[in-house]
């Protein structure tokens, strides 16, 4: 009902003269600076898949860490085996937290690869606004989306203003915040000086970490919905097949990646996690 009301209000607003004038002045477009590569190379596709797979499992495991009062098992690192080598006393943590931290580590490593690639190829310019005009254009694009009259879009060349703001927020704000707050809540932080504990209270870290998770869930839902609603075949070809065409190639690759994600979701349970966890630590009930 709320979505229907929003659509009706957006459509009514678009019929008014001031809003029509605003949309004419700010059509919602962005123009890439000189030297920005056109198109989406294959590494964007596999990075997109890896990030999607990892973030979905991270959100699931993180929610289990936050809500499960009785973990199915516990993990204690082995002092004499990498990556558990340490002089400090091993800390017992839940199997859910072990899985969450393990996924986080892989996600951060993958993120480092992503940052190296976007800055060495110039792809970062597609994600970073270069003028304040991004904000009124983003409002314009949002109004067009809400009224179900899609803004002019050619993601193969450049993202529209709302897309750019969303991607910039996700890559350069939400992701770093999730890493920083996650580190604050991790067992590794226990060894930090007391001064650091006071400077960065864990209550703040938990609150920010939770809201970042809510943002990422909302981003994923809206992102997937718009990809499918605004030209699924072409959008999926951009993202997965590195082609600016309307064909079934991207859809089949997307279907395969979705099948892997569903399988990973099903396998992310204690029966399969215990043997993996026991490689670097002891698993007990």
CSV table of C-alpha atoms in Angstrom, one decimal:
chain,number,residue,atom,x,y,z
A,1,UNK,CA,0.0,0.0,0.0
A,2,UNK,CA,2.8,2.4,0.9
A,3,UNK,CA,4.5,1.7,-2.4
A,4,UNK,CA,1.3,2.3,-4.3
A,5,UNK,CA,0.7,5.6,-2.6
A,6,UNK,CA,4.3,6.7,-3.3
A,7,UNK,CA,3.9,5.9,-7.0
A,8,UNK,CA,0.6,7.8,-7.2
A,9,UNK,CA,2.1,10.9,-5.4
A,10,UNK,CA,5.1,10.8,-7.7
A,11,UNK,CA,2.9,10.7,-10.8
A,12,UNK,CA,0.8,13.6,-9.5
A,13,UNK,CA,3.9,15.6,-8.8
A,14,UNK,CA,5.2,15.0,-12.3
A,15,UNK,CA,2.1,16.7,-13.7
A,16,UNK,CA,2.8,20.0,-11.9
A,17,UNK,CA,4.6,22.8,-13.7
A,18,UNK,CA,7.4,23.4,-11.2
A,19,UNK,CA,8.3,19.7,-11.1
A,20,UNK,CA,8.3,19.4,-14.9
A,21,UNK,CA,10.6,22.4,-15.0
A,22,UNK,CA,12.9,20.8,-12.4
A,23,UNK,CA,13.0,17.6,-14.4
A,24,UNK,CA,13.9,19.5,-17.5
A,25,UNK,CA,16.7,21.3,-15.8
A,26,UNK,CA,17.9,18.2,-14.0
A,27,UNK,CA,17.1,15.1,-16.1
A,28,UNK,CA,19.0,12.7,-13.7
A,29,UNK,CA,21.9,12.0,-16.0
A,30,UNK,CA,25.6,12.1,-15.4
A,31,UNK,CA,28.4,12.4,-17.9
A,32,UNK,CA,31.6,10.5,-17.5
A,33,UNK,CA,34.8,12.6,-17.4
A,34,UNK,CA,37.3,12.3,-20.3
A,35,UNK,CA,39.3,9.1,-20.3
A,36,UNK,CA,36.8,7.0,-18.5
A,37,UNK,CA,36.7,3.5,-20.2
A,38,UNK,CA,33.4,2.7,-21.9
A,39,UNK,CA,31.7,-0.6,-21.0
A,40,UNK,CA,32.1,-3.1,-18.2
A,41,UNK,CA,35.1,-5.4,-18.4
A,42,UNK,CA,34.8,-9.1,-17.4
A,43,UNK,CA,36.5,-8.5,-14.0
A,44,UNK,CA,33.5,-6.3,-13.0
A,45,UNK,CA,31.2,-9.3,-13.6
A,46,UNK,CA,33.2,-11.8,-11.5
A,47,UNK,CA,33.7,-9.1,-8.8
A,48,UNK,CA,30.0,-8.5,-8.8
A,49,UNK,CA,29.3,-12.2,-8.3
A,50,UNK,CA,31.9,-12.7,-5.6
A,51,UNK,CA,30.7,-9.7,-3.7
A,52,UNK,CA,27.1,-10.7,-4.0
A,53,UNK,CA,27.8,-14.3,-2.8
A,54,UNK,CA,30.0,-13.1,0.1
A,55,UNK,CA,27.7,-10.3,1.3
A,56,UNK,CA,24.6,-12.5,1.3
A,57,UNK,CA,26.4,-15.1,3.5
A,58,UNK,CA,27.9,-12.3,5.7
A,59,UNK,CA,24.5,-10.8,6.3
A,60,UNK,CA,23.1,-14.2,7.2
A,61,UNK,CA,25.9,-15.2,9.5
A,62,UNK,CA,26.0,-11.8,11.1
A,63,UNK,CA,22.3,-12.0,11.9
A,64,UNK,CA,22.8,-15.5,13.5
A,65,UNK,CA,25.6,-14.0,15.6
A,66,UNK,CA,23.3,-11.3,16.8
A,67,UNK,CA,20.1,-13.3,17.4
A,68,UNK,CA,21.1,-16.8,18.3
A,69,UNK,CA,21.2,-17.2,22.1
A,70,UNK,CA,22.5,-20.8,22.1
A,71,UNK,CA,25.1,-21.5,19.4
A,72,UNK,CA,25.2,-24.9,17.8
A,73,UNK,CA,29.0,-25.2,18.4
A,74,UNK,CA,32.0,-23.3,19.5
A,75,UNK,CA,35.4,-22.8,17.9
A,76,UNK,CA,38.8,-22.3,19.6
A,77,UNK,CA,41.8,-21.5,17.4
A,78,UNK,CA,44.9,-23.7,17.5
A,79,UNK,CA,48.0,-21.8,18.7
A,80,UNK,CA,50.4,-23.8,16.7
A,81,UNK,CA,48.7,-23.6,13.3
A,82,UNK,CA,48.3,-20.7,10.9
A,83,UNK,CA,46.3,-18.5,11.0
A,84,UNK,CA,45.9,-19.2,14.7
A,85,UNK,CA,49.6,-18.7,15.7
A,86,UNK,CA,49.6,-16.3,18.7
A,87,UNK,CA,51.1,-16.0,22.1
A,88,UNK,CA,47.8,-14.9,23.6
A,89,UNK,CA,45.3,-17.3,25.1
A,90,UNK,CA,42.9,-18.8,22.6
A,91,UNK,CA,39.4,-17.3,22.7
A,92,UNK,CA,36.4,-19.5,22.4
A,93,UNK,CA,33.8,-18.1,19.9
A,94,UNK,CA,30.6,-19.4,18.4
A,95,UNK,CA,30.7,-21.3,15.2
A,96,UNK,CA,28.5,-18.6,13.7
A,97,UNK,CA,31.1,-15.9,14.6
A,98,UNK,CA,33.9,-18.0,13.2
A,99,UNK,CA,32.0,-18.3,9.9
A,100,UNK,CA,31.2,-14.6,9.9
A,101,UNK,CA,34.8,-13.6,10.6
A,102,UNK,CA,36.1,-16.0,7.9
A,103,UNK,CA,33.7,-14.6,5.3
A,104,UNK,CA,34.7,-11.1,6.3
A,105,UNK,CA,38.3,-11.9,5.8
A,106,UNK,CA,37.7,-13.2,2.3
A,107,UNK,CA,35.4,-10.3,1.5
A,108,UNK,CA,38.1,-7.8,2.6
A,109,UNK,CA,40.7,-9.5,0.5
A,110,UNK,CA,38.4,-9.5,-2.5
A,111,UNK,CA,37.7,-5.8,-1.8
A,112,UNK,CA,41.4,-5.0,-1.9
A,113,UNK,CA,41.5,-6.6,-5.4
A,114,UNK,CA,38.5,-4.6,-6.4
A,115,UNK,CA,40.0,-1.3,-5.2
A,116,UNK,CA,43.2,-2.1,-7.0
A,117,UNK,CA,41.4,-2.8,-10.2
A,118,UNK,CA,39.1,0.3,-10.2
A,119,UNK,CA,42.0,2.6,-9.5
A,120,UNK,CA,44.4,1.1,-12.0
A,121,UNK,CA,41.8,1.0,-14.8
A,122,UNK,CA,40.1,4.3,-14.2
A,123,UNK,CA,36.8,2.6,-13.4
A,124,UNK,CA,36.6,4.6,-10.1
A,125,UNK,CA,35.6,7.7,-12.1
A,126,UNK,CA,32.3,5.9,-12.9
A,127,UNK,CA,31.6,5.7,-9.1
A,128,UNK,CA,32.7,9.1,-7.7
A,129,UNK,CA,30.7,12.3,-8.3
A,130,UNK,CA,32.6,15.2,-9.7
A,131,UNK,CA,30.1,18.0,-9.1
A,132,UNK,CA,27.3,19.1,-6.7
A,133,UNK,CA,24.9,18.7,-9.6
A,134,UNK,CA,24.7,15.0,-8.7
A,135,UNK,CA,22.3,15.8,-5.9
A,136,UNK,CA,19.4,17.5,-7.7
A,137,UNK,CA,19.9,15.0,-10.6
A,138,UNK,CA,19.7,12.2,-8.1
A,139,UNK,CA,16.4,13.6,-6.8
A,140,UNK,CA,15.1,13.8,-10.3
A,141,UNK,CA,16.1,10.2,-11.1
A,142,UNK,CA,14.4,9.1,-7.8
A,143,UNK,CA,11.2,10.8,-8.8
A,144,UNK,CA,11.3,9.3,-12.2
A,145,UNK,CA,11.8,5.8,-10.7
A,146,UNK,CA,9.0,6.3,-8.2
A,147,UNK,CA,6.6,7.4,-10.9
A,148,UNK,CA,7.6,4.2,-12.9
A,149,UNK,CA,8.8,6.3,-15.8
A,150,UNK,CA,12.4,5.2,-15.9
A,151,UNK,CA,15.1,7.9,-16.3
A,152,UNK,CA,17.4,7.9,-19.3
A,153,UNK,CA,19.9,5.2,-18.6
A,154,UNK,CA,22.9,3.7,-20.3
A,155,UNK,CA,24.9,1.9,-17.7
A,156,UNK,CA,27.3,0.7,-20.3
A,157,UNK,CA,28.6,4.2,-20.7
A,158,UNK,CA,27.8,5.9,-17.4
A,159,UNK,CA,25.4,5.5,-14.4
A,160,UNK,CA,22.6,7.9,-13.8
A,161,UNK,CA,23.0,10.3,-10.8
A,162,UNK,CA,21.0,8.2,-8.3
A,163,UNK,CA,22.9,5.0,-9.3
A,164,UNK,CA,26.3,6.8,-8.9
A,165,UNK,CA,25.3,8.1,-5.4
A,166,UNK,CA,24.2,4.6,-4.4
A,167,UNK,CA,27.3,2.9,-5.7
A,168,UNK,CA,29.6,5.5,-4.2
A,169,UNK,CA,27.8,5.2,-0.8
A,170,UNK,CA,28.1,1.4,-0.9
A,171,UNK,CA,31.7,1.2,-2.0
A,172,UNK,CA,33.3,4.1,-0.2
A,173,UNK,CA,31.1,4.6,2.9
A,174,UNK,CA,29.1,1.5,3.8
A,175,UNK,CA,31.8,-1.0,3.1
A,176,UNK,CA,34.6,0.8,5.1
A,177,UNK,CA,32.1,1.4,8.0
A,178,UNK,CA,31.2,-2.3,8.1
A,179,UNK,CA,34.9,-3.2,8.3
A,180,UNK,CA,35.8,-0.6,11.0
A,181,UNK,CA,32.9,-1.5,13.2
A,182,UNK,CA,33.4,-5.2,12.6
A,183,UNK,CA,37.0,-4.9,13.7
A,184,UNK,CA,35.9,-3.1,16.9
A,185,UNK,CA,33.5,-6.0,17.8
A,186,UNK,CA,36.0,-8.7,16.9
A,187,UNK,CA,37.9,-10.8,19.5
A,188,UNK,CA,41.2,-9.2,18.1
A,189,UNK,CA,40.1,-5.8,19.5
A,190,UNK,CA,40.3,-7.2,23.1
A,191,UNK,CA,44.1,-6.8,22.9
A,192,UNK,CA,43.9,-3.1,22.1
A,193,UNK,CA,44.8,-0.5,24.7
A,194,UNK,CA,42.1,0.6,27.0
A,195,UNK,CA,42.3,4.1,25.6
A,196,UNK,CA,41.1,2.8,22.2
A,197,UNK,CA,38.2,1.1,23.8
A,198,UNK,CA,37.1,4.4,25.4
A,199,UNK,CA,37.6,6.3,22.2
A,200,UNK,CA,35.5,3.9,20.2
A,201,UNK,CA,32.8,2.4,22.4
A,202,UNK,CA,31.5,-1.0,21.3
A,203,UNK,CA,27.9,0.1,21.7
A,204,UNK,CA,28.4,2.7,18.9
A,205,UNK,CA,30.1,0.1,16.8
A,206,UNK,CA,27.3,-2.4,17.2
A,207,UNK,CA,24.6,0.2,16.4
A,208,UNK,CA,26.5,1.5,13.2
A,209,UNK,CA,27.2,-2.1,12.1
A,210,UNK,CA,23.5,-3.0,12.4
A,211,UNK,CA,22.4,0.0,10.4
A,212,UNK,CA,25.0,-0.7,7.7
A,213,UNK,CA,23.5,-4.2,7.4
A,214,UNK,CA,20.0,-2.7,7.0
A,215,UNK,CA,21.4,-0.4,4.3
A,216,UNK,CA,23.0,-3.2,2.4
A,217,UNK,CA,19.8,-5.3,2.6
A,218,UNK,CA,17.8,-2.4,1.2
A,219,UNK,CA,20.4,-1.7,-1.5
A,220,UNK,CA,20.4,-5.4,-2.6
A,221,UNK,CA,16.5,-5.5,-2.8
A,222,UNK,CA,16.2,-2.2,-4.7
A,223,UNK,CA,19.2,-3.0,-6.9
A,224,UNK,CA,17.9,-6.4,-8.0
A,225,UNK,CA,14.3,-5.1,-8.5
A,226,UNK,CA,15.4,-2.3,-10.7
A,227,UNK,CA,17.8,-4.5,-12.7
A,228,UNK,CA,14.9,-6.8,-13.5
A,229,UNK,CA,12.3,-4.0,-14.1
A,230,UNK,CA,14.3,-1.6,-16.3
A,231,UNK,CA,15.5,-4.1,-19.0
A,232,UNK,CA,16.6,-7.3,-17.4
A,233,UNK,CA,18.3,-8.9,-20.5
A,234,UNK,CA,20.4,-5.8,-21.3
A,235,UNK,CA,21.2,-5.1,-17.7
A,236,UNK,CA,22.3,-8.6,-17.0
A,237,UNK,CA,24.4,-8.7,-20.1
A,238,UNK,CA,26.2,-5.5,-18.9
A,239,UNK,CA,26.8,-7.0,-15.5
A,240,UNK,CA,27.6,-10.7,-16.3
A,241,UNK,CA,28.5,-11.0,-20.0
A,242,UNK,CA,30.3,-7.7,-20.6
A,243,UNK,CA,28.1,-7.1,-23.6
A,244,UNK,CA,25.9,-4.1,-24.5
A,245,UNK,CA,23.4,-6.3,-26.2
A,246,UNK,CA,19.9,-7.7,-25.6
A,247,UNK,CA,20.5,-11.5,-25.5
A,248,UNK,CA,20.1,-14.4,-23.1
A,249,UNK,CA,23.8,-14.8,-22.3
A,250,UNK,CA,23.8,-12.6,-19.2
A,251,UNK,CA,20.6,-14.2,-17.9
A,252,UNK,CA,22.1,-17.7,-18.1
A,253,UNK,CA,25.2,-16.6,-16.3
A,254,UNK,CA,23.1,-14.8,-13.7
A,255,UNK,CA,21.0,-18.0,-13.3
A,256,UNK,CA,24.2,-20.0,-12.7
A,257,UNK,CA,25.5,-17.6,-10.2
A,258,UNK,CA,22.1,-17.6,-8.4
A,259,UNK,CA,22.2,-21.4,-8.2
A,260,UNK,CA,25.7,-21.2,-6.6
A,261,UNK,CA,24.4,-18.7,-4.1
A,262,UNK,CA,21.4,-20.8,-3.2
A,263,UNK,CA,23.7,-23.9,-2.8
A,264,UNK,CA,26.1,-21.9,-0.6
A,265,UNK,CA,23.2,-20.7,1.5
A,266,UNK,CA,22.0,-24.3,2.0
A,267,UNK,CA,25.5,-25.6,2.8
A,268,UNK,CA,26.2,-22.8,5.4
A,269,UNK,CA,25.0,-24.9,8.3
A,270,UNK,CA,26.8,-26.6,11.3
A,271,UNK,CA,26.9,-30.0,9.6
A,272,UNK,CA,29.2,-28.6,6.9
A,273,UNK,CA,30.8,-25.8,8.8
A,274,UNK,CA,32.2,-27.9,11.6
A,275,UNK,CA,34.7,-29.9,9.4
A,276,UNK,CA,35.9,-26.6,7.9
A,277,UNK,CA,36.3,-24.9,11.2
A,278,UNK,CA,38.2,-27.8,12.6
A,279,UNK,CA,41.0,-27.2,10.1
A,280,UNK,CA,42.3,-24.2,12.1
A,281,UNK,CA,40.8,-24.9,15.5
A,282,UNK,CA,39.0,-27.2,17.8
A,283,UNK,CA,35.2,-27.4,17.5
A,284,UNK,CA,33.2,-28.3,20.6
A,285,UNK,CA,29.6,-28.2,21.7
